[in-house]
mmCIF file of N, CA and C in Angstrom:
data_model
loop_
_atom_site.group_PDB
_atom_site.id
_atom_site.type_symbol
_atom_site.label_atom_id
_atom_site.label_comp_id
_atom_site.label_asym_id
_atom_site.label_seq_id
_atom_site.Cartn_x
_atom_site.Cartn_y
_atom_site.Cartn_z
ATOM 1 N N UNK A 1 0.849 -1.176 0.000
ATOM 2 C CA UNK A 1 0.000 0.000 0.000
ATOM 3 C C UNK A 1 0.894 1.238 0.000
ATOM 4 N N UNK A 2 0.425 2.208 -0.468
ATOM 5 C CA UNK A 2 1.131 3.390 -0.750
ATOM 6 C C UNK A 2 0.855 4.329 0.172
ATOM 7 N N UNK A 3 2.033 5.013 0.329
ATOM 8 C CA UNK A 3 1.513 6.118 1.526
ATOM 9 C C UNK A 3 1.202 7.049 1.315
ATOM 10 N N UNK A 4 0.304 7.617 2.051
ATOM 11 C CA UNK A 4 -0.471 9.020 1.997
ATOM 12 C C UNK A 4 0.491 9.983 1.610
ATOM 13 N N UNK A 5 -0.084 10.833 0.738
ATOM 14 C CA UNK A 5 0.653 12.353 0.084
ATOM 15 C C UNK A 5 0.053 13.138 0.640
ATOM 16 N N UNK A 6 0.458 14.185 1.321
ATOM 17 C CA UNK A 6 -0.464 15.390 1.942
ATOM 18 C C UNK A 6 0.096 16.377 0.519
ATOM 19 N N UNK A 7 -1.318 17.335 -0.045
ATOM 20 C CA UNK A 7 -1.120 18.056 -0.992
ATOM 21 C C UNK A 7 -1.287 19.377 0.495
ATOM 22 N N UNK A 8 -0.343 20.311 -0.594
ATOM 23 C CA UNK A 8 -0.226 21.327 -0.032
ATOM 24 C C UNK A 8 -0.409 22.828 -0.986
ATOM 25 N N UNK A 9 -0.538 23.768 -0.520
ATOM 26 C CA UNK A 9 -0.747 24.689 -2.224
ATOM 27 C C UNK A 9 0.749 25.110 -2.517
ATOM 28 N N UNK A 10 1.887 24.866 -1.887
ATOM 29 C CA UNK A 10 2.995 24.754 -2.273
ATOM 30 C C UNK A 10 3.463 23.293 -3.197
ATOM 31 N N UNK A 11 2.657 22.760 -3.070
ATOM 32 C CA UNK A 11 3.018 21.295 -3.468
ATOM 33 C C UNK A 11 3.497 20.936 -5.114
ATOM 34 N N UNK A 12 4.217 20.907 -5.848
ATOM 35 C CA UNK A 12 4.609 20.498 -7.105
ATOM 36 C C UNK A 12 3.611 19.266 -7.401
ATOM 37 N N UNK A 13 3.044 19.642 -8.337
ATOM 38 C CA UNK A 13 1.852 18.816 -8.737
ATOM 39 C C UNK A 13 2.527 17.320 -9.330
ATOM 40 N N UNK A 14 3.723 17.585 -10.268
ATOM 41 C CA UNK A 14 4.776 16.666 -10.762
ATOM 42 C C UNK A 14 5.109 15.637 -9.706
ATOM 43 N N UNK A 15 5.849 15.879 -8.586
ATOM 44 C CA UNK A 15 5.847 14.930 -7.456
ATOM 45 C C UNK A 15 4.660 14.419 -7.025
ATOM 46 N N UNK A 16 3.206 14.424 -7.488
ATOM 47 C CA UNK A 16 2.252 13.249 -6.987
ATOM 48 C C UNK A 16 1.698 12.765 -8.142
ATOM 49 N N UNK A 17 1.879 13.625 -9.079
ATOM 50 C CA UNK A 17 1.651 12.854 -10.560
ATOM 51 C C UNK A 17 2.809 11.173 -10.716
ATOM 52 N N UNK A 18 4.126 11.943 -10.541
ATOM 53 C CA UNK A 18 5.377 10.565 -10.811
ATOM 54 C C UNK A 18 4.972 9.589 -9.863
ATOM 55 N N UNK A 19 4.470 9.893 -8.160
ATOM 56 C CA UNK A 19 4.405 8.795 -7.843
ATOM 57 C C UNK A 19 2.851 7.840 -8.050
ATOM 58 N N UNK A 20 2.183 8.346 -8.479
ATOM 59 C CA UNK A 20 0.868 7.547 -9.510
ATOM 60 C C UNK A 20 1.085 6.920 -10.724
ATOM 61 N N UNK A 21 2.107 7.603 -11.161
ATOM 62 C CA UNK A 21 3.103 6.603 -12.122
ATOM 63 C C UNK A 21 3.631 5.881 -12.035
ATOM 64 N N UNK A 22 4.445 5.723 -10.969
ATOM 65 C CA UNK A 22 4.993 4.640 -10.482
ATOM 66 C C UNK A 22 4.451 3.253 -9.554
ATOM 67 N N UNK A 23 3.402 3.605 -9.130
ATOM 68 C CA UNK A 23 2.781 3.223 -8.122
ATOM 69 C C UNK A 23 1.596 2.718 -8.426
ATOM 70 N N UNK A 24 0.714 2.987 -9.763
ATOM 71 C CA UNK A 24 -0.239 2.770 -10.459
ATOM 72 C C UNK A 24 -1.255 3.365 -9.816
ATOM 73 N N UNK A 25 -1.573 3.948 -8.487
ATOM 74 C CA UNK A 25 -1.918 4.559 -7.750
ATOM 75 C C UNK A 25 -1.967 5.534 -6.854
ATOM 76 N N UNK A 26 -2.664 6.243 -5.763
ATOM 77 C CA UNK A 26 -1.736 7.192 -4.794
ATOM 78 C C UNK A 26 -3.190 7.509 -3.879
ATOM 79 N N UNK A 27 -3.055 7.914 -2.565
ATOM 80 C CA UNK A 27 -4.009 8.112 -1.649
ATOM 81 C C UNK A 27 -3.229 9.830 -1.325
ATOM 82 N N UNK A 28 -3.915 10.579 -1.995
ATOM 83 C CA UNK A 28 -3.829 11.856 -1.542
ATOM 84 C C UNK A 28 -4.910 12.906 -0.267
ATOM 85 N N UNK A 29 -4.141 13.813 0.300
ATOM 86 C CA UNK A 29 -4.836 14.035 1.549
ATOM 87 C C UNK A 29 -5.017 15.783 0.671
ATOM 88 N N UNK A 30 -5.672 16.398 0.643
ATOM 89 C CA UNK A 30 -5.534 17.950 0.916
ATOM 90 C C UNK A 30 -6.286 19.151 1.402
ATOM 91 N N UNK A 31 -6.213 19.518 1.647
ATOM 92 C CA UNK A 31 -7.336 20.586 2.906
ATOM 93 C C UNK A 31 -7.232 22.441 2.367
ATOM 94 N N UNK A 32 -8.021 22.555 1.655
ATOM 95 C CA UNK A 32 -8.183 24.036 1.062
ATOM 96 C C UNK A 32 -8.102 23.871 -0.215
ATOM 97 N N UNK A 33 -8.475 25.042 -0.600
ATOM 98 C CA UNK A 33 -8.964 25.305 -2.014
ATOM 99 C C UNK A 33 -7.739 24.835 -2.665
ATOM 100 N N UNK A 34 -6.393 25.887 -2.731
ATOM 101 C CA UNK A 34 -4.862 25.836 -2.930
ATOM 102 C C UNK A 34 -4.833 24.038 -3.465
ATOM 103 N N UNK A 35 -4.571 23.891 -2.133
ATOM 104 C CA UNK A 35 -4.250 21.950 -2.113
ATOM 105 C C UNK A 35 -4.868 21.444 -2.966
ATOM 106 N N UNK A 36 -6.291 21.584 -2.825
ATOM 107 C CA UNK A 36 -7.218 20.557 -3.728
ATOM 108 C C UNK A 36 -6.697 20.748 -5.360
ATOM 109 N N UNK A 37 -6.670 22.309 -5.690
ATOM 110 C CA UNK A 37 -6.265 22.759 -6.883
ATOM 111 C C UNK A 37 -4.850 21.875 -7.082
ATOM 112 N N UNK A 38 -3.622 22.001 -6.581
ATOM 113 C CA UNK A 38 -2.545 21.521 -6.667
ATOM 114 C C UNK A 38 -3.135 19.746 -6.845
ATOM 115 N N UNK A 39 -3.770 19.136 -5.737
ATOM 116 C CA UNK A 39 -3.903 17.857 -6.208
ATOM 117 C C UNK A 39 -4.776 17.082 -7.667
ATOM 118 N N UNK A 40 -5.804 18.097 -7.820
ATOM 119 C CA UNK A 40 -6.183 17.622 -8.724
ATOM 120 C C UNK A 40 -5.337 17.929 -10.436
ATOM 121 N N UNK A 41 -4.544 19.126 -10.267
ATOM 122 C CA UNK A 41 -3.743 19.018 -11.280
ATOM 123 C C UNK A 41 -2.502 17.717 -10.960
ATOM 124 N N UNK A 42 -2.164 17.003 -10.019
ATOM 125 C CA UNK A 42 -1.375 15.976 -10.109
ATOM 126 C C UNK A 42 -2.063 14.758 -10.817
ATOM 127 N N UNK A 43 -3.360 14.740 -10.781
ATOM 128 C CA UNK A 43 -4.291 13.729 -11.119
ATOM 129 C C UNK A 43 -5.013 13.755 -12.632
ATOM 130 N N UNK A 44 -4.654 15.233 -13.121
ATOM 131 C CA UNK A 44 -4.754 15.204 -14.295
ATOM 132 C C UNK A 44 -3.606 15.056 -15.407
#
């Protein structure tokens, strides 16, 4: 199982994109607008 990514609105979207690449998966955490924005561009 893969470990939790906390998105942050500093967060490089690239570093949770590669590890969904690698991982075929990823359990992301993020809390505010910022974060969510940052995570869902890792997911796109």
């Amino acid at each position: 199982m893969a470990e939790l990514i906390k998105a942050s609105a500093q967060s490089r979207s690239t570093a949770g994109a590669g590890v969904m690449r690698e991982e075929g998966y990823a359990e992301m955490q993020a809390i505010g607008a910022s974060a969510v924005n940052q995570a869902v561009k890792a997911i796109a």
